[in-house]
PDB file of C-alpha atoms in Angstrom:
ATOM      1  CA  UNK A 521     -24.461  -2.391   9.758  1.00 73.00           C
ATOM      2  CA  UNK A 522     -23.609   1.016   9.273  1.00 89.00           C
ATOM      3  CA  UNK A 523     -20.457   1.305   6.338  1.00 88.00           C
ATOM      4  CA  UNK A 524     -17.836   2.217   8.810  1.00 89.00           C
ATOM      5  CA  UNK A 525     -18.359  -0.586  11.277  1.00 93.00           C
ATOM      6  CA  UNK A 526     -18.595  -2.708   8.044  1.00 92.00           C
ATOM      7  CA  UNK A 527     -14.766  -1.680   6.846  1.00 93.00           C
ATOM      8  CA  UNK A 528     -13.764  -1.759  10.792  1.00 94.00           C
ATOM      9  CA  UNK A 529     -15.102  -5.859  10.250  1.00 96.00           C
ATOM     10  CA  UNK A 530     -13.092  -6.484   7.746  1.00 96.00           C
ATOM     11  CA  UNK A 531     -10.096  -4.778   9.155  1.00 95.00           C
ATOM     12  CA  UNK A 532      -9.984  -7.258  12.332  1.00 96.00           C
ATOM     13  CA  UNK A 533     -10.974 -10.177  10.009  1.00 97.00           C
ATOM     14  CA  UNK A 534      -7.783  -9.020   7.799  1.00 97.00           C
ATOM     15  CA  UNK A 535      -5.486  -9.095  11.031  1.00 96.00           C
ATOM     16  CA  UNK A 536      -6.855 -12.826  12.488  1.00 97.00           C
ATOM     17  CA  UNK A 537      -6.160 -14.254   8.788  1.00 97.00           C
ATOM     18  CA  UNK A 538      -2.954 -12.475   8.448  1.00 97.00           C
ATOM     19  CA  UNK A 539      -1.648 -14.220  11.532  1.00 96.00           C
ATOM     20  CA  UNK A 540      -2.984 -17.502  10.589  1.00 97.00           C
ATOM     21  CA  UNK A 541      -1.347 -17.290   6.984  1.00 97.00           C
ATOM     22  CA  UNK A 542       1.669 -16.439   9.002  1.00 94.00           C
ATOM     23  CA  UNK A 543       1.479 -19.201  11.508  1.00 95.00           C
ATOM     24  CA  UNK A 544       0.643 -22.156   9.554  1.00 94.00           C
ATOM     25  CA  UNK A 545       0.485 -21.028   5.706  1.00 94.00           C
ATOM     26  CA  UNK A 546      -2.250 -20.055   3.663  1.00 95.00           C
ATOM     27  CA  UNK A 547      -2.425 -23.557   2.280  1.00 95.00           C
ATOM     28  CA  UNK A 548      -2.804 -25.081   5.556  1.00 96.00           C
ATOM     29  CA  UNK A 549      -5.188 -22.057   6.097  1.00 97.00           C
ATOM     30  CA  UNK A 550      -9.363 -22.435   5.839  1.00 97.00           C
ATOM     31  CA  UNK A 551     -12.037 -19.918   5.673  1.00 97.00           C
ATOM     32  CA  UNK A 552     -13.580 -21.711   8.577  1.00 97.00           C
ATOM     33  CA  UNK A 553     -10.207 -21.184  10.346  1.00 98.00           C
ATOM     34  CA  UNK A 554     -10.206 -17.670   9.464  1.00 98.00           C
ATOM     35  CA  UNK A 555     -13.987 -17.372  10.040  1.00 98.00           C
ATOM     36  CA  UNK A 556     -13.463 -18.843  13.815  1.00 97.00           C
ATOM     37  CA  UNK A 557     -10.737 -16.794  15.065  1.00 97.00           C
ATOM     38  CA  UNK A 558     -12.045 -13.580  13.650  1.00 97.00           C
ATOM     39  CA  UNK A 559     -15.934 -14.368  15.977  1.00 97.00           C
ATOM     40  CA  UNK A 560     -17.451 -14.391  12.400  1.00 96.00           C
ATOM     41  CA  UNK A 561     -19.788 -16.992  10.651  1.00 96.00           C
ATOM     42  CA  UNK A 562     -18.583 -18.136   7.540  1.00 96.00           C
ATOM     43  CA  UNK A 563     -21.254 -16.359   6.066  1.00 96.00           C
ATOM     44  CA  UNK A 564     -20.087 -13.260   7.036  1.00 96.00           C
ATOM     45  CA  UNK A 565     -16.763 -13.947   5.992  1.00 97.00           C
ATOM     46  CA  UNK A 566     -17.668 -14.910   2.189  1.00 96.00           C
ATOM     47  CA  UNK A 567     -19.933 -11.606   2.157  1.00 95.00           C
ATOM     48  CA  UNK A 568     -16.771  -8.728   2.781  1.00 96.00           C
ATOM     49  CA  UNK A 569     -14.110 -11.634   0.802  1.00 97.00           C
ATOM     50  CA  UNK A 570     -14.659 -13.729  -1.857  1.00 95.00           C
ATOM     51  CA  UNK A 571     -11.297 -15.775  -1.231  1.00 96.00           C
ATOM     52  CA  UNK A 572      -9.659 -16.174   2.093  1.00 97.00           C
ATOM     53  CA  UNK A 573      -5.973 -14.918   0.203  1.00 96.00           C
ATOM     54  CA  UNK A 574      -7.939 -11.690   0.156  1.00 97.00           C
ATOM     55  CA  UNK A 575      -8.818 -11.437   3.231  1.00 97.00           C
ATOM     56  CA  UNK A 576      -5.102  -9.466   3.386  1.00 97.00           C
ATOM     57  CA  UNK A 577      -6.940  -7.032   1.209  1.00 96.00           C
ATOM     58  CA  UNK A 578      -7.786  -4.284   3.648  1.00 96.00           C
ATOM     59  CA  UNK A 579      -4.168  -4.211   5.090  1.00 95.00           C
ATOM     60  CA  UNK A 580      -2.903  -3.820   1.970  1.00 94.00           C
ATOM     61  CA  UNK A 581      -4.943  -1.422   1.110  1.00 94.00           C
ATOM     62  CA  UNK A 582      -3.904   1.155   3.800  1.00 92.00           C
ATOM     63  CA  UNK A 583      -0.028   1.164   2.923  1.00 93.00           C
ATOM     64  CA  UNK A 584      -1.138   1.519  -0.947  1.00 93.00           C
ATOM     65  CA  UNK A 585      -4.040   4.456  -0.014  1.00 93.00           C
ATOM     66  CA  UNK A 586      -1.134   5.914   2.222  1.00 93.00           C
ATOM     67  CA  UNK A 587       0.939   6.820  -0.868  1.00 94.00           C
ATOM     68  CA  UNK A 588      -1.702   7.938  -2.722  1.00 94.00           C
ATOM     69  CA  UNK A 589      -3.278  10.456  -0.432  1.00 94.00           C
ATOM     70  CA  UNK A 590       0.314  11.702  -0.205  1.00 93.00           C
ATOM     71  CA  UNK A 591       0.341  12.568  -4.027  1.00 93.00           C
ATOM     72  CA  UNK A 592      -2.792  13.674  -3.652  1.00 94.00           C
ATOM     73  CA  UNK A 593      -1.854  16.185  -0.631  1.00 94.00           C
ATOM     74  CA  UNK A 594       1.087  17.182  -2.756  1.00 92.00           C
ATOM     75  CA  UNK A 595       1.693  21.060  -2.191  1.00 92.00           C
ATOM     76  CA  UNK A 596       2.177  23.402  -5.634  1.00 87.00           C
ATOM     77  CA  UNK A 597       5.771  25.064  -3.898  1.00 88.00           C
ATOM     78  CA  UNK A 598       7.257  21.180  -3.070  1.00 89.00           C
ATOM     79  CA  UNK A 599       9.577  18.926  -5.168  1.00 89.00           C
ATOM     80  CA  UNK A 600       7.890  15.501  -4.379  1.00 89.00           C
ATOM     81  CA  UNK A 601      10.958  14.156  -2.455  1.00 90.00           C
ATOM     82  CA  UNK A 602      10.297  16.901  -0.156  1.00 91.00           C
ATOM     83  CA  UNK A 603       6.796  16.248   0.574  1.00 93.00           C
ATOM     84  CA  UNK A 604       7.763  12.271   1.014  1.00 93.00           C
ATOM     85  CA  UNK A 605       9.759  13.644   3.994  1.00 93.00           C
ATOM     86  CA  UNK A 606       7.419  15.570   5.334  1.00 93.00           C
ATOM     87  CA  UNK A 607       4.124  13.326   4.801  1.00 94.00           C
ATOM     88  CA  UNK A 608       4.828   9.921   4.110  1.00 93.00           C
ATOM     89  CA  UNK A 609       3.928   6.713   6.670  1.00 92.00           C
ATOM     90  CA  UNK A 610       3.968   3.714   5.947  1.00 92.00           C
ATOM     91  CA  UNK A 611       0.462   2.774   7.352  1.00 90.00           C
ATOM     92  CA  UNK A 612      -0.585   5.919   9.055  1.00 85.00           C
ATOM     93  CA  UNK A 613      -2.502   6.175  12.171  1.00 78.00           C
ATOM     94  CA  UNK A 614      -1.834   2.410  12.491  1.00 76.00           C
ATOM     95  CA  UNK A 615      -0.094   0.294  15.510  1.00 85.00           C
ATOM     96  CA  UNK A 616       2.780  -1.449  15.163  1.00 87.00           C
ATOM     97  CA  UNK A 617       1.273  -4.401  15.124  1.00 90.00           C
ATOM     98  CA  UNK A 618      -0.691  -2.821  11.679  1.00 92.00           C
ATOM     99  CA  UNK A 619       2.967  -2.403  10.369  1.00 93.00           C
ATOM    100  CA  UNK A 620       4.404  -5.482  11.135  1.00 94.00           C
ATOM    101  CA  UNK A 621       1.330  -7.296   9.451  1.00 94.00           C
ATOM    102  CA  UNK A 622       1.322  -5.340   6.474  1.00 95.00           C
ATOM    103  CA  UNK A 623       5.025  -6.185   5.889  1.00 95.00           C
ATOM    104  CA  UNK A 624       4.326 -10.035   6.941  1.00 95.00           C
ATOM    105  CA  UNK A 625       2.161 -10.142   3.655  1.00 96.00           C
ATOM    106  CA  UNK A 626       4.308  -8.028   1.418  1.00 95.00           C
ATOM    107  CA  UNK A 627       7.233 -10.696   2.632  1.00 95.00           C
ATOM    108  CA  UNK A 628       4.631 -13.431   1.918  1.00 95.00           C
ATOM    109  CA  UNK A 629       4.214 -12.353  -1.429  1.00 95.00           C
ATOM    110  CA  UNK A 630       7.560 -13.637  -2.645  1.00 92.00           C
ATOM    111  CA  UNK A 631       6.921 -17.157  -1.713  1.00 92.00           C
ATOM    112  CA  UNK A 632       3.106 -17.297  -2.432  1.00 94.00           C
ATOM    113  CA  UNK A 633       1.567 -16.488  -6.203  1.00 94.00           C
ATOM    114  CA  UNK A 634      -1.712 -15.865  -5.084  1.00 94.00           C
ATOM    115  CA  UNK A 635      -0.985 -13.191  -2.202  1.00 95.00           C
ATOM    116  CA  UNK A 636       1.256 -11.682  -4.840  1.00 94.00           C
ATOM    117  CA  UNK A 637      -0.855 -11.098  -7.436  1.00 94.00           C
ATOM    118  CA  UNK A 638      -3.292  -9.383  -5.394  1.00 95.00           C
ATOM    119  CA  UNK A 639      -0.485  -7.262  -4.727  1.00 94.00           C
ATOM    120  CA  UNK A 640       0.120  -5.940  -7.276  1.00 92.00           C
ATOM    121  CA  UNK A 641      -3.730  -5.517  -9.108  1.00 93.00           C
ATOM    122  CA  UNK A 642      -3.923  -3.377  -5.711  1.00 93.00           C
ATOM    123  CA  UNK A 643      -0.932  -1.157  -6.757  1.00 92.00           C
ATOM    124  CA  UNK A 644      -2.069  -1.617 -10.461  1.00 92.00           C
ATOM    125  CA  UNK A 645      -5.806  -0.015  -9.598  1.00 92.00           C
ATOM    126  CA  UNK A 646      -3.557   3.077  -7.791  1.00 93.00           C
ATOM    127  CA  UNK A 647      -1.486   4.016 -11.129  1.00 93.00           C
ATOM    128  CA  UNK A 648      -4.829   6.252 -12.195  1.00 94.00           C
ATOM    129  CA  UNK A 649      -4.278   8.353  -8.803  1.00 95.00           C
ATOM    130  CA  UNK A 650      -0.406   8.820  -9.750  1.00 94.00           C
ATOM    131  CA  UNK A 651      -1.176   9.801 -13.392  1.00 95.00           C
ATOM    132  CA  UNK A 652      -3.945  12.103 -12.238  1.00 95.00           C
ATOM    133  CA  UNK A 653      -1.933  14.032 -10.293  1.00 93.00           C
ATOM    134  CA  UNK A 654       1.856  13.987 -12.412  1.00 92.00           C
ATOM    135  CA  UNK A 655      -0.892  15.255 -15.475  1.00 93.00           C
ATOM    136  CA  UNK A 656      -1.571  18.129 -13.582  1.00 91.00           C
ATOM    137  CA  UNK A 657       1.666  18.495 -12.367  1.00 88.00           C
ATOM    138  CA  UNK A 658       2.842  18.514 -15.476  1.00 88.00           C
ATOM    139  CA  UNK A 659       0.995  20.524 -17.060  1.00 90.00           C
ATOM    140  CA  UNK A 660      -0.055  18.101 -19.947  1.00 93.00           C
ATOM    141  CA  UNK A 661      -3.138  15.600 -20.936  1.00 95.00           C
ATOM    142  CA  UNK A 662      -3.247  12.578 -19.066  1.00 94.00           C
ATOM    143  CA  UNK A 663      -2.669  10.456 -21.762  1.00 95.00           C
ATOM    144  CA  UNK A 664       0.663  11.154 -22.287  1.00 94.00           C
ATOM    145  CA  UNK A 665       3.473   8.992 -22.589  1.00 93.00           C
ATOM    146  CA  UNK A 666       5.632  11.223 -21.160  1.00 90.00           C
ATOM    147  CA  UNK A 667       3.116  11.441 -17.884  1.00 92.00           C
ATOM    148  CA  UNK A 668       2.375   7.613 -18.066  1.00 94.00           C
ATOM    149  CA  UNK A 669       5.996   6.835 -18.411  1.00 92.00           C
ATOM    150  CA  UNK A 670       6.761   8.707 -14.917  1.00 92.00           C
ATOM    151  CA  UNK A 671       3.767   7.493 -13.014  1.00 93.00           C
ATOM    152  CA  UNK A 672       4.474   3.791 -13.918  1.00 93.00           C
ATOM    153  CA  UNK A 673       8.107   4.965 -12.228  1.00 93.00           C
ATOM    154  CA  UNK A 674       6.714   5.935  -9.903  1.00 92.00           C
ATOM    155  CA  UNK A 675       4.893   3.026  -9.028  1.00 92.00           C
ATOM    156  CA  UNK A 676       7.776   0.649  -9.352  1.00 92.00           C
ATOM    157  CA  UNK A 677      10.280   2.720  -7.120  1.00 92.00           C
ATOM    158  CA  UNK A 678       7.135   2.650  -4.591  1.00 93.00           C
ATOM    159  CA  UNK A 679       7.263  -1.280  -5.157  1.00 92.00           C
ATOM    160  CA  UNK A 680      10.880  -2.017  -4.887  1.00 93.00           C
ATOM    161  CA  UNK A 681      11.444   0.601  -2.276  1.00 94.00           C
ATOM    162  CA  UNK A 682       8.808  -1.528  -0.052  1.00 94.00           C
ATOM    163  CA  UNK A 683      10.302  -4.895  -1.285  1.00 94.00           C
ATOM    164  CA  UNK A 684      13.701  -3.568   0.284  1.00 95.00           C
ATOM    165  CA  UNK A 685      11.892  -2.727   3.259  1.00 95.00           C
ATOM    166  CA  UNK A 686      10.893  -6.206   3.600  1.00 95.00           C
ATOM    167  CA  UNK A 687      13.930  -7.480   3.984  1.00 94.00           C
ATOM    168  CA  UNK A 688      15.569  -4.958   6.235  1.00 94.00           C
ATOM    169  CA  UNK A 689      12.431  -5.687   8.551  1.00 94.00           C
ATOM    170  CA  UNK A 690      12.888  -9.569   8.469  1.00 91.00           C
ATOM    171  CA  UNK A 691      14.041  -9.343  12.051  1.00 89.00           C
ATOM    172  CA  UNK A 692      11.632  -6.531  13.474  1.00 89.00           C
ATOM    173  CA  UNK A 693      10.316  -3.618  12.536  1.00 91.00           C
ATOM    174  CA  UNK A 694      12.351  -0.718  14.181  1.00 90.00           C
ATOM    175  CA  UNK A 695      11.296   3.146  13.544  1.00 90.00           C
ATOM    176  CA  UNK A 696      15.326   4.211  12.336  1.00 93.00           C
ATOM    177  CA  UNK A 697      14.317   1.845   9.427  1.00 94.00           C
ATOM    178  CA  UNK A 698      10.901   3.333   8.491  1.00 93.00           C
ATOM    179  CA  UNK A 699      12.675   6.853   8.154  1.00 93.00           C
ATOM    180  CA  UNK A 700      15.214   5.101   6.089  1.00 95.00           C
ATOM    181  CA  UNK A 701      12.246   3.456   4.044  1.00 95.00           C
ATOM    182  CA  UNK A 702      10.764   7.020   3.512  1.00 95.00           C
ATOM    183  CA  UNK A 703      14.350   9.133   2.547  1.00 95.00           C
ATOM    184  CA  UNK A 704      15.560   6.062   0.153  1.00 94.00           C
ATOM    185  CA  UNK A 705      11.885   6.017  -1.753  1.00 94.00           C
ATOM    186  CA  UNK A 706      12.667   9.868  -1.986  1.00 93.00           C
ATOM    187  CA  UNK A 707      15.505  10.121  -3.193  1.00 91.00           C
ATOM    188  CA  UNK A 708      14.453   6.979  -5.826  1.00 91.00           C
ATOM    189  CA  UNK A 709      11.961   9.379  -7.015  1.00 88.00           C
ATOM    190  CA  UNK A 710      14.585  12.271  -7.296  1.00 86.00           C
ATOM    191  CA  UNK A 711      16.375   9.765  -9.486  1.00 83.00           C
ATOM    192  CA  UNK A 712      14.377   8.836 -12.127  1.00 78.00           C
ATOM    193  CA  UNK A 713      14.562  11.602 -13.827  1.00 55.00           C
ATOM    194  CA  UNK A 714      16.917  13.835 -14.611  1.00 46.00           C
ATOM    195  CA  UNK A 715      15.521  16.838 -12.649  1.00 50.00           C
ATOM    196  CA  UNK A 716      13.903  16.618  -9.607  1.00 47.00           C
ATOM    197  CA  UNK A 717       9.702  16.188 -10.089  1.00 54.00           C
ATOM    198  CA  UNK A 718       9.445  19.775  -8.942  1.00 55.00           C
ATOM    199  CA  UNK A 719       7.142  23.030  -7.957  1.00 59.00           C
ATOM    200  CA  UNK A 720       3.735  22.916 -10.484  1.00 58.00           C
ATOM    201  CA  UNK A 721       4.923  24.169 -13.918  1.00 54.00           C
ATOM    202  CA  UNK A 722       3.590  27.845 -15.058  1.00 50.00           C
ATOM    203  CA  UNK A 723       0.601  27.294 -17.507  1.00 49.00           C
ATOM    204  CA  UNK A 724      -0.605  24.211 -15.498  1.00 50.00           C
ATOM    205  CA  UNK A 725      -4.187  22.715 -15.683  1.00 46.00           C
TER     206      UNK A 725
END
């Protein structure tokens, strides 16, 4: 199986569980369940997840990569606010249906300890990617506390701007409320500091 069809598998496995947690709870859920619905063997199942909470994993993972490759794509002239407006999706190139599921299991995450603490080592393993990139914004080592202190910012306006999201999507997930998702999450980065996170500074690495 060639690696793309492989991460295309556990896509479509990620959307059958996802509906199943949603349905009938992930404690009422099996990996047989999952397994069934999905037109998998179980044995294919265990091989791409090693528990059937993270079997959410690769949904997840596209919001999370989503903000990344933003910061990555972050142009020298831009304040980073700027470039959220411009750049930033949600889960791009995705359906609706993609959205809507990836927000079912960030709203699942408040009610079940498991789901949420895959959350968050998921946004923990994408800190490096925001420090990388504020460093060289910056202009200064990576190890910084300064440049630490604003990516773990960062991070938690990406968290609670999401978590808000959540709840303003309880009843459907409407586009108007996406682009309000995006300009509130920029303007929560203009915010926490005192200037805006602007153009690269002169002398930068």
């Amino acid at each position: 199986m060639s690696e793309e069809r492989r991460q295309q598998q556990r896509l479509e496995i990620s959307r059958h569980a996802v509906r199943l947690f949603r349905e009938q709870g992930v404690a009422a859920t099996s990996g047989e369940q999952i397994a069934k619905v999905a037109g998998v063997s179980e044995r294919t199942l265990w091989r791409h997840f090693h528990t059937k909470e993270s079997c959410v994993e690769p949904l997840l993972t596209k919001t999370i990569d989503a903000f990344q490759d933003v910061l990555r794509s972050w142009p020298p002239e831009l304040e980073l606010a700027e470039h959220l407006r411009q750049a930033y999706t949600l889960v791009p190139e995705s359906s609706q249906t993609d959205v809507e599921a990836v927000l079912q299991i960030i709203r699942m995450t408040h009610d079940e300890p498991t789901l949420r603490a895959l959350y968050l080592v998921l946004r923990e393993r994408a800190e490096p990617t925001f420090v990388d990139v504020l460093a060289e914004r910056l202009g200064a080592p990576r190890e910084a506390l300064e440049v630490r202190m604003l990516a773990a910012a960062v991070s938690a306006a990406l968290r609670e701007a999401t978590d808000e999201l959540v709840v303003l999507t309880a009843d459907g997930v409407d586009p108007d409320v996406l682009a309000e998702h995006r300009e509130r999450l920029a303007d929560a980065l203009r915010s926490i500091t005192s200037a805006p996170i602007g153009p690269r500074r002169q002398g930068s690495r």
